[in-house]
PDB file of C-alpha atoms and ligand atoms in Angstrom:
ATOM      1  CA  MET C  21      81.825  94.706-195.555  1.00  0.00           C
ATOM      2  CA  ALA C  22      78.004  93.683-195.349  1.00  0.00           C
ATOM      3  CA  ASN C  23      75.247  95.425-196.744  1.00  0.00           C
ATOM      4  CA  SER C  24      71.572  95.834-195.484  1.00  0.00           C
ATOM      5  CA  ASP C  25      69.653  97.997-197.470  1.00  0.00           C
ATOM      6  CA  PRO C  26      69.455 101.055-196.655  1.00  0.00           C
ATOM      7  CA  TYR C  27      72.275 101.059-194.374  1.00  0.00           C
ATOM      8  CA  VAL C  28      75.889  99.986-194.706  1.00  0.00           C
ATOM      9  CA  VAL C  29      77.702  98.242-191.712  1.00  0.00           C
ATOM     10  CA  ARG C  30      81.426  97.747-191.748  1.00  0.00           C
ATOM     11  CA  ARG C  31      83.945  96.480-189.481  1.00  0.00           C
ATOM     12  CA  LEU C  32      86.459  98.876-188.075  1.00  0.00           C
ATOM     13  CA  THR C  33      90.114  98.456-187.428  1.00  0.00           C
ATOM     14  CA  ARG C  34      91.255  98.772-183.760  1.00  0.00           C
ATOM     15  CA  ASP C  35      92.778 101.980-184.732  1.00  0.00           C
ATOM     16  CA  ALA C  36      89.698 103.380-186.533  1.00  0.00           C
ATOM     17  CA  ALA C  37      87.698 102.078-183.414  1.00  0.00           C
ATOM     18  CA  ILE C  38      90.125 104.045-181.181  1.00  0.00           C
ATOM     19  CA  ALA C  39      89.685 107.107-183.171  1.00  0.00           C
ATOM     20  CA  GLN C  40      86.167 107.138-183.088  1.00  0.00           C
ATOM     21  CA  CYS C  41      85.977 106.442-179.451  1.00  0.00           C
ATOM     22  CA  ASP C  42      84.033 109.772-178.548  1.00  0.00           C
ATOM     23  CA  ARG C  43      81.129 109.230-181.473  1.00  0.00           C
ATOM     24  CA  LEU C  44      80.912 105.381-180.263  1.00  0.00           C
ATOM     25  CA  ARG C  45      80.642 106.262-176.610  1.00  0.00           C
ATOM     26  CA  THR C  46      78.014 109.192-177.619  1.00  0.00           C
ATOM     27  CA  ILE C  47      75.858 106.690-179.403  1.00  0.00           C
ATOM     28  CA  TYR C  48      75.703 104.518-176.495  1.00  0.00           C
ATOM     29  CA  ARG C  49      75.293 107.060-173.996  1.00  0.00           C
ATOM     30  CA  ASP C  50      72.433 108.489-175.845  1.00  0.00           C
ATOM     31  CA  ALA C  51      70.816 105.156-176.493  1.00  0.00           C
ATOM     32  CA  VAL C  52      70.964 104.407-172.646  1.00  0.00           C
ATOM     33  CA  VAL C  53      69.434 108.042-171.823  1.00  0.00           C
ATOM     34  CA  VAL C  54      66.413 107.611-174.393  1.00  0.00           C
ATOM     35  CA  ALA C  55      65.657 104.031-174.270  1.00  0.00           C
ATOM     36  CA  GLY C  56      66.807 102.743-170.947  1.00  0.00           C
ATOM     37  CA  PRO C  57      64.027 104.524-168.705  1.00  0.00           C
ATOM     38  CA  ARG C  58      61.331 102.511-170.514  1.00  0.00           C
ATOM     39  CA  HIS C  59      62.446  99.596-168.568  1.00  0.00           C
ATOM     40  CA  TYR C  60      64.949 100.644-165.697  1.00  0.00           C
ATOM     41  CA  ASN C  61      64.649 103.446-162.908  1.00  0.00           C
ATOM     42  CA  ALA C  62      66.692 106.544-162.895  1.00  0.00           C
ATOM     43  CA  SER C  63      69.402 104.756-160.745  1.00  0.00           C
ATOM     44  CA  GLN C  64      69.773 102.241-162.916  1.00  0.00           C
ATOM     45  CA  VAL C  65      69.934 104.332-165.873  1.00  0.00           C
ATOM     46  CA  ALA C  66      72.614 106.558-164.412  1.00  0.00           C
ATOM     47  CA  VAL C  67      74.920 103.514-163.879  1.00  0.00           C
ATOM     48  CA  TRP C  68      74.325 102.053-167.426  1.00  0.00           C
ATOM     49  CA  SER C  69      75.005 105.157-169.150  1.00  0.00           C
ATOM     50  CA  GLU C  70      78.194 105.892-166.948  1.00  0.00           C
ATOM     51  CA  THR C  71      79.925 103.094-168.751  1.00  0.00           C
ATOM     52  CA  ALA C  72      80.027 105.699-171.906  1.00  0.00           C
ATOM     53  CA  GLU C  73      82.626 107.630-169.308  1.00  0.00           C
ATOM     54  CA  GLN C  74      84.749 104.751-168.725  1.00  0.00           C
ATOM     55  CA  VAL C  75      87.202 105.022-171.365  1.00  0.00           C
ATOM     56  CA  ASP C  76      89.793 102.469-170.140  1.00  0.00           C
ATOM     57  CA  ARG C  77      87.188  99.822-170.591  1.00  0.00           C
ATOM     58  CA  TRP C  78      86.271 100.946-174.070  1.00  0.00           C
ATOM     59  CA  ALA C  79      90.053 100.735-175.016  1.00  0.00           C
ATOM     60  CA  THR C  80      90.375  97.207-173.815  1.00  0.00           C
ATOM     61  CA  TRP C  81      86.960  96.501-176.065  1.00  0.00           C
ATOM     62  CA  PHE C  82      88.450  97.978-178.964  1.00  0.00           C
ATOM     63  CA  ASP C  83      92.023  96.202-178.146  1.00  0.00           C
ATOM     64  CA  GLU C  84      90.536  92.681-177.635  1.00  0.00           C
ATOM     65  CA  GLY C  85      87.248  92.796-179.561  1.00  0.00           C
ATOM     66  CA  VAL C  86      85.798  93.636-183.139  1.00  0.00           C
ATOM     67  CA  THR C  87      83.867  96.790-183.616  1.00  0.00           C
ATOM     68  CA  TRP C  88      81.184  97.177-186.365  1.00  0.00           C
ATOM     69  CA  VAL C  89      79.533 100.466-187.085  1.00  0.00           C
ATOM     70  CA  ALA C  90      76.280 101.220-189.289  1.00  0.00           C
ATOM     71  CA  THR C  91      75.917 104.326-191.643  1.00  0.00           C
ATOM     72  CA  THR C  92      73.301 105.352-193.892  1.00  0.00           C
ATOM     73  CA  ILE C  93      74.124 105.023-197.648  1.00  0.00           C
ATOM     74  CA  ASP C  94      74.141 108.624-197.931  1.00  0.00           C
ATOM     75  CA  ALA C  95      76.451 109.767-195.216  1.00  0.00           C
ATOM     76  CA  PRO C  96      79.037 107.046-194.929  1.00  0.00           C
ATOM     77  CA  ASP C  97      81.150 109.001-192.180  1.00  0.00           C
ATOM     78  CA  LEU C  98      78.180 109.365-189.650  1.00  0.00           C
ATOM     79  CA  PHE C  99      78.045 106.434-187.539  1.00  0.00           C
ATOM     80  CA  ILE C 100      74.311 105.874-186.371  1.00  0.00           C
ATOM     81  CA  GLY C 101      74.979 102.333-184.860  1.00  0.00           C
ATOM     82  CA  GLU C 102      77.655  99.853-183.101  1.00  0.00           C
ATOM     83  CA  ALA C 103      77.839  96.370-182.515  1.00  0.00           C
ATOM     84  CA  LEU C 104      80.949  95.104-180.601  1.00  0.00           C
ATOM     85  CA  MET C 105      82.046  91.578-180.611  1.00  0.00           C
ATOM     86  CA  TRP C 106      83.941  90.733-177.287  1.00  0.00           C
ATOM     87  CA  PRO C 107      84.894  87.770-177.206  1.00  0.00           C
ATOM     88  CA  ALA C 108      84.668  86.828-180.974  1.00  0.00           C
ATOM     89  CA  ASP C 109      81.256  84.562-180.125  1.00  0.00           C
ATOM     90  CA  HIS C 110      79.529  87.205-177.928  1.00  0.00           C
ATOM     91  CA  VAL C 111      77.587  90.399-178.974  1.00  0.00           C
ATOM     92  CA  HIS C 112      78.996  92.759-175.937  1.00  0.00           C
ATOM     93  CA  LEU C 113      77.401  96.199-177.148  1.00  0.00           C
ATOM     94  CA  LEU C 114      74.635  96.712-179.438  1.00  0.00           C
ATOM     95  CA  TYR C 115      73.659 100.477-179.672  1.00  0.00           C
ATOM     96  CA  VAL C 116      71.739 102.606-182.087  1.00  0.00           C
ATOM     97  CA  ASP C 117      71.473 106.482-182.236  1.00  0.00           C
ATOM     98  CA  PRO C 118      67.824 107.007-180.735  1.00  0.00           C
ATOM     99  CA  ALA C 119      67.135 109.043-183.905  1.00  0.00           C
ATOM    100  CA  PHE C 120      67.225 105.838-185.912  1.00  0.00           C
ATOM    101  CA  HIS C 121      65.626 103.520-183.302  1.00  0.00           C
ATOM    102  CA  ARG C 122      63.078 100.738-184.899  1.00  0.00           C
ATOM    103  CA  ARG C 123      64.428 101.702-188.255  1.00  0.00           C
ATOM    104  CA  GLY C 124      66.172  98.462-188.758  1.00  0.00           C
ATOM    105  CA  VAL C 125      69.924  99.417-187.816  1.00  0.00           C
ATOM    106  CA  GLY C 126      70.089  96.987-184.893  1.00  0.00           C
ATOM    107  CA  ARG C 127      68.981  94.072-187.214  1.00  0.00           C
ATOM    108  CA  ALA C 128      71.375  95.097-189.835  1.00  0.00           C
ATOM    109  CA  LEU C 129      74.281  95.377-187.240  1.00  0.00           C
ATOM    110  CA  LEU C 130      73.256  91.694-185.989  1.00  0.00           C
ATOM    111  CA  ALA C 131      73.076  90.136-189.535  1.00  0.00           C
ATOM    112  CA  ALA C 132      76.454  91.780-190.470  1.00  0.00           C
ATOM    113  CA  VAL C 133      78.524  90.098-187.652  1.00  0.00           C
ATOM    114  CA  GLU C 134      77.228  86.602-188.732  1.00  0.00           C
ATOM    115  CA  PRO C 135      78.993  85.953-191.935  1.00  0.00           C
ATOM    116  CA  ASP C 136      82.567  86.995-190.112  1.00  0.00           C
ATOM    117  CA  ALA C 137      81.640  84.609-187.099  1.00  0.00           C
ATOM    118  CA  ARG C 138      80.982  81.674-189.753  1.00  0.00           C
ATOM    119  CA  GLN C 139      84.364  82.403-191.346  1.00  0.00           C
ATOM    120  CA  ALA C 140      86.093  82.177-188.170  1.00  0.00           C
ATOM    121  CA  GLY C 141      84.721  78.820-187.489  1.00  0.00           C
ATOM    122  CA  ILE C 142      82.089  80.083-184.696  1.00  0.00           C
ATOM    123  CA  THR C 143      78.932  78.080-184.781  1.00  0.00           C
ATOM    124  CA  ALA C 144      76.749  80.147-181.986  1.00  0.00           C
ATOM    125  CA  LEU C 145      76.508  83.914-180.731  1.00  0.00           C
ATOM    126  CA  THR C 146      75.677  84.745-177.334  1.00  0.00           C
ATOM    127  CA  ALA C 147      74.499  88.181-175.852  1.00  0.00           C
ATOM    128  CA  ASP C 148      73.336  89.387-172.399  1.00  0.00           C
ATOM    129  CA  CYS C 149      70.245  91.386-173.470  1.00  0.00           C
ATOM    130  CA  SER C 150      68.456  94.294-171.743  1.00  0.00           C
ATOM    131  CA  LEU C 151      64.738  94.120-171.210  1.00  0.00           C
ATOM    132  CA  HIS C 152      64.840  96.765-174.096  1.00  0.00           C
ATOM    133  CA  SER C 153      67.100  94.655-176.513  1.00  0.00           C
ATOM    134  CA  HIS C 154      65.859  91.229-176.090  1.00  0.00           C
ATOM    135  CA  PRO C 155      62.848  91.642-178.833  1.00  0.00           C
ATOM    136  CA  VAL C 156      65.805  92.791-181.377  1.00  0.00           C
ATOM    137  CA  PHE C 157      67.704  89.789-180.616  1.00  0.00           C
ATOM    138  CA  ALA C 158      64.814  87.441-180.719  1.00  0.00           C
ATOM    139  CA  ALA C 159      63.686  88.853-184.060  1.00  0.00           C
ATOM    140  CA  SER C 160      67.227  88.214-185.424  1.00  0.00           C
ATOM    141  CA  GLY C 161      66.811  84.523-184.116  1.00  0.00           C
ATOM    142  CA  TYR C 162      68.165  84.423-180.696  1.00  0.00           C
ATOM    143  CA  ASP C 163      66.621  82.251-178.091  1.00  0.00           C
ATOM    144  CA  VAL C 164      66.510  83.138-174.327  1.00  0.00           C
ATOM    145  CA  VAL C 165      68.698  80.672-172.590  1.00  0.00           C
ATOM    146  CA  GLU C 166      67.630  82.178-169.207  1.00  0.00           C
ATOM    147  CA  TRP C 167      66.554  85.238-167.400  1.00  0.00           C
ATOM    148  CA  GLU C 168      69.046  86.691-164.849  1.00  0.00           C
ATOM    149  CA  ASP C 169      69.296  89.576-162.304  1.00  0.00           C
ATOM    150  CA  SER C 170      72.891  90.878-162.792  1.00  0.00           C
ATOM    151  CA  ALA C 171      74.541  93.362-160.445  1.00  0.00           C
ATOM    152  CA  HIS C 172      76.225  96.357-161.461  1.00  0.00           C
ATOM    153  CA  ARG C 173      77.755  99.069-159.016  1.00  0.00           C
ATOM    154  CA  GLY C 174      74.992  98.911-156.598  1.00  0.00           C
ATOM    155  CA  GLU C 175      72.236  98.344-159.103  1.00  0.00           C
ATOM    156  CA  VAL C 176      70.471  94.929-160.260  1.00  0.00           C
ATOM    157  CA  PHE C 177      69.436  94.656-163.790  1.00  0.00           C
ATOM    158  CA  ARG C 178      66.936  92.127-165.079  1.00  0.00           C
ATOM    159  CA  ARG C 179      68.556  90.621-168.398  1.00  0.00           C
ATOM    160  CA  ALA C 180      68.440  87.629-170.755  1.00  0.00           C
ATOM    161  CA  ARG C 181      71.054  85.451-171.803  1.00  0.00           C
ATOM    162  CA  MET C 182      70.309  84.733-175.429  1.00  0.00           C
ATOM    163  CA  ARG C 183      71.866  82.429-177.960  1.00  0.00           C
ATOM    164  CA  LYS C 184      71.746  81.877-181.583  1.00  0.00           C
ATOM    165  CA  VAL C 185      73.133  78.716-183.414  1.00  0.00           C
ATOM    166  CA  LEU C 186      74.552  80.248-186.566  1.00  0.00           C
ATOM    167  CA  PRO C 187      72.672  78.737-189.906  1.00  0.00           C
TER     168      PRO C 187
HETATM  169  C1  COA M  27      68.193  97.707-178.806  1.00  0.00           C
HETATM  170  C2  COA M  27      68.368  98.436-179.890  1.00  0.00           C
HETATM  171  C3  COA M  27      69.965  98.444-180.206  1.00  0.00           C
HETATM  172  C4  COA M  27      67.769  98.374-181.106  1.00  0.00           C
HETATM  173  O1  COA M  27      68.208  98.933-182.298  1.00  0.00           O
HETATM  174  P1  COA M  27      67.171  99.278-183.536  1.00  0.00           P
HETATM  175  O2  COA M  27      67.841  99.516-184.531  1.00  0.00           O
HETATM  176  O3  COA M  27      65.989 100.268-182.731  1.00  0.00           O
HETATM  177  O4  COA M  27      66.390  97.821-183.760  1.00  0.00           O
HETATM  178  P2  COA M  27      65.602  97.325-185.265  1.00  0.00           P
HETATM  179  O5  COA M  27      64.880  98.667-185.737  1.00  0.00           O
HETATM  180  O6  COA M  27      66.502  96.599-186.150  1.00  0.00           O
HETATM  181  O7  COA M  27      64.506  96.384-184.491  1.00  0.00           O
HETATM  182  C5  COA M  27      64.463  95.054-185.090  1.00  0.00           C
HETATM  183  C6  COA M  27      63.358  94.412-184.719  1.00  0.00           C
HETATM  184  O8  COA M  27      63.558  94.214-183.219  1.00  0.00           O
HETATM  185  C7  COA M  27      62.148  94.366-182.393  1.00  0.00           C
HETATM  186  N1  COA M  27      62.175  95.532-181.685  1.00  0.00           N
HETATM  187  C8  COA M  27      62.958  96.733-182.087  1.00  0.00           C
HETATM  188  N2  COA M  27      63.110  97.646-180.814  1.00  0.00           N
HETATM  189  C9  COA M  27      61.712  96.900-180.213  1.00  0.00           C
HETATM  190  C10 COA M  27      61.202  97.675-178.963  1.00  0.00           C
HETATM  191  N3  COA M  27      61.452  98.462-178.344  1.00  0.00           N
HETATM  192  N4  COA M  27      60.126  96.937-178.534  1.00  0.00           N
HETATM  193  C11 COA M  27      59.745  95.683-179.162  1.00  0.00           C
HETATM  194  N5  COA M  27      60.362  95.296-180.263  1.00  0.00           N
HETATM  195  C12 COA M  27      61.534  95.695-180.835  1.00  0.00           C
HETATM  196  C13 COA M  27      61.077  94.239-183.640  1.00  0.00           C
HETATM  197  O9  COA M  27      60.748  93.138-184.011  1.00  0.00           O
HETATM  198  C14 COA M  27      61.975  95.212-184.797  1.00  0.00           C
HETATM  199  O10 COA M  27      61.530  94.797-186.145  1.00  0.00           O
HETATM  200  P3  COA M  27      60.154  95.694-186.499  1.00  0.00           P
HETATM  201  O11 COA M  27      60.481  97.584-186.094  1.00  0.00           O
HETATM  202  O12 COA M  27      60.235  95.521-187.956  1.00  0.00           O
HETATM  203  O13 COA M  27      59.163  95.306-185.701  1.00  0.00           O
HETATM  204  C15 COA M  27      68.377 100.110-179.692  1.00  0.00           C
HETATM  205  O14 COA M  27      66.960 100.253-179.346  1.00  0.00           O
HETATM  206  C16 COA M  27      68.956 100.539-178.508  1.00  0.00           C
HETATM  207  O15 COA M  27      70.287 101.057-178.902  1.00  0.00           O
HETATM  208  N6  COA M  27      68.789 100.147-177.273  1.00  0.00           N
HETATM  209  C17 COA M  27      69.279 101.058-176.178  1.00  0.00           C
HETATM  210  C18 COA M  27      70.503 100.092-175.449  1.00  0.00           C
HETATM  211  C19 COA M  27      70.187  98.671-175.652  1.00  0.00           C
HETATM  212  O16 COA M  27      69.235  98.358-174.753  1.00  0.00           O
HETATM  213  N7  COA M  27      71.283  97.904-175.953  1.00  0.00           N
HETATM  214  C20 COA M  27      71.566  96.485-175.764  1.00  0.00           C
HETATM  215  C21 COA M  27      72.216  96.205-174.742  1.00  0.00           C
HETATM  216  S1  COA M  27      72.227  94.533-174.355  1.00  0.00           S
END
């Protein structure tokens, strides 16, 4: 477990992640619907948020990856943000409940995964970052490797491939 005042970030077991799948998908969906339109058009946001409904993909991520969640200290059962490492050196998901955006939850999640990665012998972390999220990764020490256009279900998304060498 890692603490980042005023939040608590903890790693879920695979079974706990599966049990909390609905809440984790809701955080994802709500974050995309609220934050997505700032940088992407309606069709892109629809494609992006649709991933929340693809339960089979989430099951694969929970099976093969590691799920981290953030809560407030006062409400340890209410998840307000999530990070999913898949594979172990890649931040595949970073999503925060919109009610908590810009309050340090994303930064706390990114900080929490680092000691675990170091302990596993990982020397650098990577992420494919949306136009919305790349400042959060930059604020956490990630550098842009390159900008690219990535195609998903008929839509093209501008995103940054980012990397952080672990201190
Ligand atoms: C991206 C996301 C996870 C960030 O979570 P968050 O908890 O709001 O981020 P934080 O409050 O920890 O922000 C940390 C720092 O990142 C930067 N940052 C965060 N959001 C930013 C924004 N919208 N614009 C510019 N900088 C931003 C700031 O430097 C911020 O520090 P500050 O508030 O002290 O200035 C969240 O906005 C989200 O869920 N977005 C929608 C989904 C998404 O894009 N996910 C990533 C997919 S790759």
